[in-house]
Coordinates of C-alpha atoms in Angstrom, one line a residue:
M1 CA 3.7 -44.2 15.8
T2 CA 6.5 -43.5 18.3
T3 CA 8.3 -40.1 17.9
S4 CA 11.5 -39.0 19.5
N5 CA 12.1 -35.8 21.5
A6 CA 13.8 -33.4 19.2
L7 CA 13.9 -30.8 21.9
E8 CA 13.7 -30.7 25.7
M9 CA 13.9 -27.6 27.9
R10 CA 14.2 -28.7 31.6
G11 CA 13.8 -26.5 34.6
I12 CA 14.3 -23.2 32.8
S13 CA 14.3 -20.1 35.0
K14 CA 15.0 -16.5 34.1
S15 CA 14.7 -13.1 35.8
F16 CA 15.2 -9.5 34.6
S17 CA 16.0 -6.8 37.1
G18 CA 14.8 -9.0 40.0
N19 CA 11.5 -9.8 38.3
T20 CA 11.0 -13.5 37.7
V21 CA 9.9 -14.1 34.1
L22 CA 10.3 -17.9 33.9
A23 CA 10.2 -20.3 36.9
D24 CA 11.3 -23.9 36.4
V25 CA 9.6 -24.4 33.0
N26 CA 9.7 -27.7 31.2
I27 CA 8.6 -28.2 27.6
T28 CA 9.1 -31.0 25.1
A29 CA 8.9 -30.8 21.3
R30 CA 8.8 -34.1 19.3
A31 CA 10.1 -34.7 15.9
G32 CA 7.4 -34.6 13.3
E33 CA 4.9 -32.9 15.6
V34 CA 3.5 -29.4 16.2
L35 CA 3.7 -28.2 19.8
A36 CA 1.3 -25.3 20.5
L37 CA 2.9 -23.0 23.1
L38 CA 0.1 -20.8 24.6
G39 CA -0.2 -18.1 27.2
E40 CA -1.3 -14.5 27.7
N41 CA 1.0 -11.7 26.7
G42 CA 3.7 -11.5 29.3
A43 CA 3.3 -15.2 30.3
G44 CA 7.0 -15.9 29.3
K45 CA 6.6 -17.5 25.9
S46 CA 8.9 -15.1 24.0
T47 CA 11.5 -15.1 26.7
L48 CA 11.5 -18.9 26.7
M49 CA 12.0 -19.0 22.9
K50 CA 14.7 -16.4 23.0
I51 CA 16.6 -18.6 25.4
L52 CA 16.2 -21.5 22.9
A53 CA 17.4 -19.2 20.2
G54 CA 20.5 -18.1 22.2
V55 CA 19.4 -14.5 22.6
H56 CA 19.2 -14.9 26.4
Q57 CA 20.9 -17.4 28.7
P58 CA 18.9 -19.2 31.5
E59 CA 19.8 -18.8 35.1
S60 CA 19.1 -22.4 35.6
G61 CA 18.0 -25.4 33.7
E62 CA 19.2 -27.2 30.5
I63 CA 18.4 -27.6 26.9
L64 CA 18.7 -31.0 25.1
I65 CA 18.6 -31.5 21.3
D66 CA 18.0 -35.2 20.4
G67 CA 18.8 -36.1 24.0
Q68 CA 22.2 -34.3 24.0
P69 CA 22.7 -31.3 26.3
V70 CA 23.6 -28.1 24.5
K71 CA 24.5 -24.5 25.5
F72 CA 23.8 -21.6 23.3
A73 CA 25.9 -18.5 24.1
R74 CA 24.6 -16.6 21.1
P75 CA 22.0 -17.0 18.3
A76 CA 24.6 -18.4 15.9
D77 CA 25.0 -21.4 18.2
A78 CA 21.3 -22.2 18.1
L79 CA 21.2 -21.8 14.4
A80 CA 24.2 -24.1 14.0
A81 CA 22.2 -26.7 16.0
G82 CA 19.3 -26.5 13.5
I83 CA 17.0 -24.2 15.4
A84 CA 15.3 -21.4 13.4
M85 CA 12.9 -18.7 14.6
I86 CA 10.1 -16.7 13.1
Y87 CA 9.8 -13.8 15.5
Q88 CA 6.5 -12.0 16.2
E89 CA 8.3 -8.7 15.7
L90 CA 10.0 -9.3 12.4
S91 CA 13.8 -9.3 12.3
L92 CA 14.4 -8.5 8.6
A93 CA 17.0 -6.1 7.2
P94 CA 14.8 -3.5 5.5
H95 CA 17.6 -2.1 3.2
L96 CA 18.2 -5.5 1.7
T97 CA 16.1 -7.3 -0.9
V98 CA 13.8 -10.3 -0.4
A99 CA 16.4 -12.7 -1.7
E100 CA 19.2 -11.2 0.4
N101 CA 17.2 -11.5 3.5
I102 CA 16.3 -15.1 2.8
F103 CA 19.9 -16.2 2.4
L104 CA 21.5 -13.7 4.7
G105 CA 24.8 -15.2 5.9
R106 CA 24.5 -18.1 3.5
E107 CA 24.7 -16.2 0.1
P108 CA 26.0 -18.2 -2.9
L109 CA 29.4 -16.9 -3.9
K110 CA 31.0 -16.7 -7.3
A111 CA 34.4 -15.7 -6.0
P112 CA 34.7 -17.3 -2.5
T113 CA 38.1 -15.9 -1.9
F114 CA 36.9 -12.3 -2.1
G115 CA 33.4 -12.9 -0.8
V116 CA 31.7 -11.8 -4.1
I117 CA 28.0 -12.8 -4.1
N118 CA 26.5 -14.5 -7.1
H119 CA 23.3 -12.4 -7.3
R120 CA 21.9 -14.3 -10.3
E121 CA 22.0 -17.6 -8.4
L122 CA 20.8 -15.8 -5.2
N123 CA 17.7 -14.4 -6.9
D124 CA 17.0 -17.7 -8.9
R125 CA 17.1 -19.8 -5.7
A126 CA 14.9 -17.3 -3.8
K127 CA 12.4 -17.2 -6.7
S128 CA 12.2 -21.0 -6.8
L129 CA 11.6 -21.2 -3.0
L130 CA 9.0 -18.5 -3.0
S131 CA 7.2 -20.2 -5.8
E132 CA 7.4 -23.6 -4.1
Y133 CA 5.9 -22.0 -0.9
G134 CA 3.1 -20.2 -2.8
F135 CA 4.4 -16.7 -2.0
N136 CA 4.0 -14.2 -4.8
L137 CA 7.0 -12.0 -4.1
N138 CA 9.7 -10.4 -6.2
P139 CA 13.0 -11.6 -4.9
K140 CA 14.6 -8.3 -6.0
A141 CA 12.2 -6.1 -4.1
R142 CA 13.5 -4.2 -1.1
V143 CA 12.0 -5.3 2.2
A144 CA 11.5 -1.7 3.3
G145 CA 8.8 -1.3 0.6
L146 CA 6.8 -4.5 1.5
S147 CA 3.5 -4.7 3.3
A148 CA 3.4 -6.4 6.7
A149 CA 2.0 -9.6 5.1
D150 CA 4.8 -9.7 2.5
R151 CA 7.4 -9.2 5.2
Q152 CA 5.9 -12.1 7.2
Q153 CA 6.2 -14.3 4.1
V154 CA 9.9 -13.4 3.8
E155 CA 10.5 -14.2 7.4
I156 CA 8.7 -17.6 7.1
T157 CA 10.8 -18.5 4.0
R158 CA 14.1 -17.6 5.7
A159 CA 13.2 -19.7 8.8
I160 CA 12.3 -22.7 6.7
V161 CA 15.6 -22.5 4.9
E162 CA 17.5 -22.3 8.2
A163 CA 15.6 -25.0 10.1
K164 CA 17.2 -28.4 10.4
R165 CA 15.8 -29.7 13.7
V166 CA 13.4 -27.3 15.3
I167 CA 11.4 -24.3 13.9
V168 CA 9.7 -21.8 16.2
M169 CA 6.8 -19.8 14.7
D170 CA 5.7 -16.8 16.9
E171 CA 2.4 -15.5 15.6
P172 CA 3.2 -16.4 12.0
T173 CA -0.4 -15.8 10.7
S174 CA -0.8 -12.4 12.3
S175 CA -0.4 -10.5 9.0
L176 CA -1.6 -13.2 6.6
T177 CA -4.9 -13.6 4.7
D178 CA -7.0 -16.8 4.9
S179 CA -5.5 -18.2 1.7
E180 CA -2.0 -17.4 2.9
V181 CA -2.7 -19.1 6.2
K182 CA -3.8 -22.3 4.3
E183 CA -0.5 -22.2 2.4
L184 CA 1.4 -21.8 5.6
F185 CA -0.4 -24.8 7.1
R186 CA 0.6 -26.9 4.1
L187 CA 4.2 -25.9 4.6
I188 CA 3.9 -26.9 8.3
R189 CA 2.6 -30.3 7.3
D190 CA 5.6 -30.7 4.9
L191 CA 8.0 -29.7 7.8
K192 CA 6.4 -32.4 10.0
A193 CA 6.8 -35.0 7.2
R194 CA 10.5 -34.1 7.1
G195 CA 10.8 -34.9 10.8
L196 CA 11.1 -31.4 12.1
A197 CA 9.7 -30.3 15.4
V198 CA 7.5 -27.2 15.1
I199 CA 6.8 -24.9 18.1
Y200 CA 3.8 -22.8 17.2
I201 CA 2.8 -19.7 19.2
S202 CA -0.6 -18.2 18.4
H203 CA -3.4 -16.3 20.0
R204 CA -5.8 -17.6 17.4
L205 CA -7.0 -20.8 19.1
E206 CA -9.3 -21.7 16.3
E207 CA -6.5 -22.3 13.9
L208 CA -4.7 -24.8 16.1
D209 CA -7.3 -27.5 15.4
E210 CA -5.8 -27.9 12.0
I211 CA -2.1 -28.3 12.9
A212 CA -1.4 -28.8 16.6
D213 CA -0.5 -32.2 18.1
R214 CA 0.4 -31.3 21.6
V215 CA 0.1 -28.2 23.8
T216 CA 1.9 -26.5 26.6
I217 CA 0.3 -23.5 28.4
L218 CA 2.3 -20.9 30.3
R219 CA 0.9 -18.5 32.9
D220 CA 3.0 -16.0 34.9
G221 CA 6.2 -17.7 33.9
K222 CA 5.2 -21.2 34.8
A223 CA 4.0 -24.2 32.7
V224 CA 0.5 -24.8 34.0
Y225 CA -0.7 -27.5 31.5
S226 CA 0.8 -29.9 29.0
G227 CA -1.0 -32.5 27.0
V228 CA -2.4 -33.7 23.7
W229 CA -4.2 -31.0 21.7
G230 CA -7.9 -31.5 21.9
E231 CA -8.0 -33.3 25.3
I232 CA -9.4 -30.1 26.8
N233 CA -11.8 -27.7 25.2
T234 CA -11.3 -24.0 24.3
D235 CA -12.9 -22.7 27.5
E236 CA -10.5 -24.9 29.6
V237 CA -7.5 -23.7 27.5
I238 CA -8.5 -20.1 28.1
K239 CA -9.0 -20.7 31.8
H240 CA -5.5 -22.2 32.1
M241 CA -4.1 -19.2 30.2
A242 CA -5.9 -16.5 32.1
G243 CA -6.3 -18.2 35.5
R244 CA -10.0 -17.3 35.2
E245 CA -13.0 -18.0 32.9
L246 CA -13.8 -15.6 30.0
K247 CA -17.5 -16.0 29.5
E248 CA -17.8 -13.6 26.6
I249 CA -15.0 -13.0 24.1
F250 CA -17.2 -10.5 22.3
P251 CA -19.1 -8.6 25.0
P252 CA -22.6 -7.4 24.2
R253 CA -23.2 -3.7 23.3
K254 CA -26.2 -1.6 23.4
A255 CA -26.9 -0.6 19.7
S256 CA -27.8 3.0 19.4
T257 CA -26.6 5.1 16.5
G258 CA -26.7 8.8 16.2
E259 CA -25.4 11.6 14.0
V260 CA -22.7 11.1 11.3
K261 CA -19.3 11.5 12.8
L262 CA -17.2 10.7 9.8
R263 CA -18.2 11.1 6.2
V264 CA -15.9 10.0 3.3
R265 CA -16.9 10.9 -0.3
N266 CA -15.2 9.6 -3.4
L267 CA -11.8 9.4 -1.8
T268 CA -9.1 8.3 -4.2
Q269 CA -5.4 7.5 -4.0
L270 CA -4.4 5.6 -7.1
P271 CA -3.3 2.9 -7.4
K272 CA -4.1 2.0 -3.7
F273 CA -7.8 2.8 -3.6
D274 CA -10.4 4.5 -5.8
D275 CA -13.7 6.4 -5.3
V276 CA -14.4 5.1 -1.8
S277 CA -17.4 6.6 0.0
F278 CA -18.9 5.7 3.4
E279 CA -20.2 7.1 6.7
A280 CA -19.6 6.2 10.3
H281 CA -22.2 7.2 12.9
A282 CA -22.0 7.9 16.6
G283 CA -22.4 4.7 18.6
E284 CA -21.5 2.5 15.6
V285 CA -18.7 0.1 14.8
V286 CA -18.0 -0.1 11.1
G287 CA -15.8 -3.0 10.1
I288 CA -13.6 -2.9 7.0
A289 CA -12.7 -6.3 5.5
G290 CA -10.6 -7.4 2.5
L291 CA -7.6 -9.4 1.4
A292 CA -4.0 -8.3 1.6
G293 CA -3.5 -5.5 -0.9
A294 CA -7.2 -4.5 -1.0
G295 CA -6.3 -0.9 0.2
R296 CA -7.8 -1.0 3.7
T297 CA -4.7 0.3 5.5
E298 CA -4.0 2.9 2.8
L299 CA -7.6 4.1 3.1
V300 CA -7.5 4.8 6.9
E301 CA -4.0 6.3 6.6
A302 CA -5.3 8.7 4.0
I303 CA -8.4 9.6 6.1
F304 CA -6.1 10.3 9.0
G305 CA -3.7 12.4 6.9
A306 CA -0.6 10.2 7.2
T307 CA -0.7 10.0 3.4
H308 CA -2.5 12.3 0.9
A309 CA -5.5 11.4 -1.1
T310 CA -5.5 12.7 -4.7
S311 CA -9.2 13.5 -4.7
G312 CA -12.3 13.2 -2.7
E313 CA -13.7 14.8 0.5
I314 CA -13.5 14.0 4.3
E315 CA -15.9 15.5 6.8
L316 CA -15.4 15.1 10.6
N317 CA -18.3 16.2 12.8
G318 CA -19.6 18.2 9.9
V319 CA -16.3 20.0 9.3
R320 CA -14.7 19.4 5.9
I321 CA -11.0 18.6 6.2
L322 CA -9.0 19.9 3.2
H323 CA -5.7 18.1 2.6
S324 CA -6.1 16.1 5.8
Q325 CA -3.1 15.8 8.0
P326 CA -2.7 14.6 11.6
S327 CA -2.0 18.0 13.0
K328 CA -5.4 19.1 11.8
S329 CA -7.4 15.9 12.2
V330 CA -6.3 15.0 15.7
P331 CA -7.6 18.2 17.4
L332 CA -10.9 17.6 15.6
G333 CA -11.2 14.3 17.3
L334 CA -9.9 11.8 14.7
S335 CA -7.4 9.0 15.7
L336 CA -5.6 6.1 14.1
L337 CA -4.3 3.1 15.9
T338 CA -1.9 1.8 13.2
E339 CA -1.4 -1.6 11.8
D340 CA 2.2 -2.0 12.9
R341 CA 2.5 -0.6 16.5
K342 CA 6.3 -0.9 16.6
R343 CA 7.0 0.8 13.3
T344 CA 4.4 3.5 13.1
G345 CA 2.7 3.7 16.5
L346 CA 4.9 3.7 19.5
C347 CA 8.1 5.4 20.5
L348 CA 9.7 2.3 21.9
N349 CA 12.5 3.8 23.9
L350 CA 10.3 6.5 25.6
P351 CA 8.3 5.9 28.8
L352 CA 4.8 4.5 28.8
A353 CA 3.5 7.9 30.2
T354 CA 5.1 9.8 27.3
N355 CA 3.6 7.4 24.7
I356 CA 0.1 7.8 26.3
T357 CA 0.2 11.6 26.3
L358 CA 2.0 12.2 23.0
A359 CA -1.1 13.2 21.0
N360 CA -2.3 15.8 23.5
T361 CA 0.7 17.4 25.1
R362 CA -1.0 20.8 25.1
A363 CA -3.1 19.5 28.0
L364 CA 0.1 19.1 30.0
V365 CA 1.4 22.7 29.6
K366 CA 1.0 25.2 32.4
G367 CA 2.6 28.6 32.4
G368 CA 4.4 27.8 29.1
R369 CA 6.1 24.8 30.6
M370 CA 5.4 21.0 30.4
Q371 CA 4.3 19.7 33.8
N372 CA 5.8 16.2 34.4
R373 CA 3.4 15.6 37.3
L374 CA 0.4 16.2 35.0
E375 CA 1.8 13.7 32.5
T376 CA 2.3 11.0 35.2
N377 CA -1.1 11.6 36.7
A378 CA -2.8 11.4 33.3
A379 CA -1.0 8.3 32.3
Q380 CA -1.8 6.6 35.6
N381 CA -5.5 7.2 35.1
Y382 CA -5.4 5.4 31.7
I383 CA -3.1 2.7 33.0
Q384 CA -5.7 1.9 35.6
K385 CA -8.6 2.2 33.2
L386 CA -7.2 -0.1 30.6
N387 CA -5.4 -2.5 33.1
I388 CA -2.0 -1.9 31.5
R389 CA 0.6 -4.1 33.0
P390 CA 3.0 -3.5 34.6
P391 CA 1.5 -0.2 35.9
A392 CA 4.8 1.7 35.6
P393 CA 4.5 5.1 33.8
A394 CA 8.3 5.5 33.6
K395 CA 8.9 2.1 32.0
P396 CA 10.0 2.2 28.3
V397 CA 6.9 1.1 26.4
G398 CA 9.1 -1.2 24.2
R399 CA 9.6 -3.5 27.2
L400 CA 5.8 -4.1 27.6
S401 CA 4.1 -7.2 26.1
G402 CA 2.3 -6.8 22.8
G403 CA -1.2 -6.6 24.4
N404 CA -0.1 -3.9 26.8
Q405 CA 1.6 -2.0 24.1
Q406 CA -1.7 -2.0 22.1
K407 CA -3.6 -0.8 25.1
S408 CA -1.2 2.0 25.6
L409 CA -1.9 3.2 22.0
L410 CA -5.6 3.1 22.7
A411 CA -4.9 5.1 25.9
R412 CA -3.1 7.7 23.8
W413 CA -6.3 8.4 21.7
L414 CA -8.5 8.4 24.8
F415 CA -6.3 11.1 26.4
A416 CA -6.5 13.0 23.1
N417 CA -10.3 13.2 23.4
S418 CA -10.9 11.4 20.1
Q419 CA -14.5 11.0 18.9
V420 CA -13.7 8.9 15.8
F421 CA -11.4 5.9 16.4
M422 CA -9.9 4.2 13.3
L423 CA -8.4 0.9 14.6
D424 CA -6.2 -1.0 12.1
E425 CA -5.8 -4.6 13.2
P426 CA -6.4 -3.7 16.9
T427 CA -5.8 -7.2 18.3
R428 CA -3.0 -8.4 16.1
G429 CA -0.6 -10.4 18.4
V430 CA -2.8 -9.9 21.4
D431 CA -3.8 -12.7 23.7
V432 CA -7.4 -13.7 24.4
A433 CA -7.7 -11.9 27.7
A434 CA -6.2 -8.6 26.5
R435 CA -8.3 -8.9 23.3
S436 CA -11.5 -9.2 25.4
E437 CA -10.5 -6.1 27.4
I438 CA -9.9 -4.1 24.1
Y439 CA -13.3 -5.3 22.8
R440 CA -14.9 -4.1 26.0
E441 CA -13.3 -0.7 25.7
V442 CA -14.4 -0.4 22.1
N443 CA -18.0 -1.1 23.1
E444 CA -17.8 1.5 25.9
L445 CA -16.5 4.0 23.4
A446 CA -19.3 3.3 21.0
E447 CA -21.9 3.5 23.8
S448 CA -20.5 6.8 24.9
G449 CA -21.2 8.2 21.4
A450 CA -17.9 7.7 19.6
A451 CA -17.7 6.2 16.0
I452 CA -15.4 3.3 15.5
V453 CA -13.9 2.2 12.1
M454 CA -12.2 -1.2 12.6
V455 CA -10.0 -2.7 9.9
S456 CA -9.3 -6.4 10.6
S457 CA -8.2 -9.6 8.8
D458 CA -9.9 -11.6 11.5
L459 CA -13.4 -12.2 10.2
P460 CA -14.8 -13.6 13.5
E461 CA -13.6 -10.4 15.1
L462 CA -15.5 -8.2 12.6
L463 CA -18.6 -10.4 12.8
G464 CA -18.5 -10.3 16.6
M465 CA -17.9 -6.5 16.9
A466 CA -19.1 -4.6 13.9
D467 CA -22.6 -3.3 13.1
R468 CA -21.8 -3.0 9.4
I469 CA -18.9 -4.6 7.4
L470 CA -17.5 -2.8 4.3
V471 CA -15.7 -5.1 2.0
M472 CA -12.8 -3.8 -0.2
R473 CA -11.3 -5.6 -3.2
R474 CA -8.4 -4.2 -5.2
G475 CA -8.9 -0.7 -3.9
K476 CA -12.7 -0.6 -4.5
L477 CA -15.5 -0.7 -1.9
V478 CA -17.5 -3.6 -3.3
A479 CA -20.1 -4.5 -0.6
E480 CA -21.7 -3.2 2.6
L481 CA -23.1 -6.0 4.8
D482 CA -25.1 -6.2 7.9
A483 CA -22.7 -7.9 10.4
R484 CA -25.6 -9.6 12.2
K485 CA -26.9 -11.3 9.1
T486 CA -23.8 -12.1 7.0
T487 CA -21.3 -14.9 7.2
Q488 CA -17.6 -15.4 6.8
E489 CA -18.2 -17.1 3.5
E490 CA -20.2 -14.2 2.2
V491 CA -17.6 -11.6 3.2
L492 CA -14.8 -13.7 1.6
K493 CA -16.9 -14.1 -1.6
Y494 CA -17.0 -10.4 -2.0
A495 CA -13.4 -9.9 -1.0
A496 CA -12.0 -12.5 -3.4
V497 CA -14.4 -12.9 -6.4
E498 CA -13.9 -10.5 -9.2
E499 CA -17.6 -10.2 -10.2
Q500 CA -20.9 -10.8 -8.4
N501 CA -23.8 -12.4 -10.1

């Protein structure tokens, strides 16, 4: 079957502050097909898509929709041309409801002259769409109170409503469970059947076998490969992305467990989780699995002290923490790399160096004064250790790629001399090469005697990294599995099935 080119981007180049981000990039997206757009963090994918969305303007090159040249001076121009975006960093209005976000700018009116919104019709239409797409959301709920997975579903719904010719999905499955991913793939097949072109950006290469038709790979701002999906194998895809071979995605680790570093007894925070008990030993990686809403994030936040448990006990290196809070737990060696690095982890407008040293500023004080030189030197050590790019301590951390932002958070807890690392979705939105670097650092931490608690929705990640996997369902700890002997199917069975025989 012959398909037409819904979108062409020809010779696109873009620089910021003299640094070339895109250099003469060409991509083509065909009607009724999925184009996988791949590349490491910082390869130029997001900048290229922001040019398509009218957020940035190219310095050279042209954009064609259905063969006709177009210019987008602002996002509204791209939207009017039928181009919709699902951004990796969600762009929702948190103070508005689910329905208001879905139809923002296109609200049904009952008094058009005065701009009065018909809220009943707005909510009814949103409810119908959410039901059609398989998303169990209340259209009247405020977005500010939603989980990361629920916010992702709102973003997806809004983009599908907006899309007329091309829809761009930037890491759309990063917050979704396996069942929600399957529903999204069904929606993508529907979009293809309607003749839309889908540009799909993902670091989860394994999921592309189900939906991708073609692929373009960017590296260092250049398109280094374009072709039919499946013509080259995964190792070759990774080599094109990284410019080198990655022999081991999950590097080996010397298994040697020691004393109990973290002990949790009967911890409860109703209705989020109830009566949870477990231990994490020195040299051990303990994985925590479960579907969205199982209470995984709420559990590690309560252990860290970001929220308060209503009952139960926490011991850190044998010291009981009463009413745990970060100001007490961090000096004792406990850390939390949060699920949403932009909302709850990083200070985006502050320099990289400040973000790295934020949890241990007392180490930078001499004679009662903060020493900027000490801050810069400390940051440079961890920038080099974790290969954070660009190696610029003064650069605002918000301008780094997702993978480098995540590494900067890990650097923060290394500088804080943590001994128990709780990592909530540590590789979400992180490319294959950066992911491998994070895994290697996790293994080094475990081998040095730290205890690691890793929350992840990525089951291959847990199976590849953890020694034990704790499975949560509806706030309860329902299973403890040997990661070397279990399977994805067994983990999902415990996570999803109400009763075990």
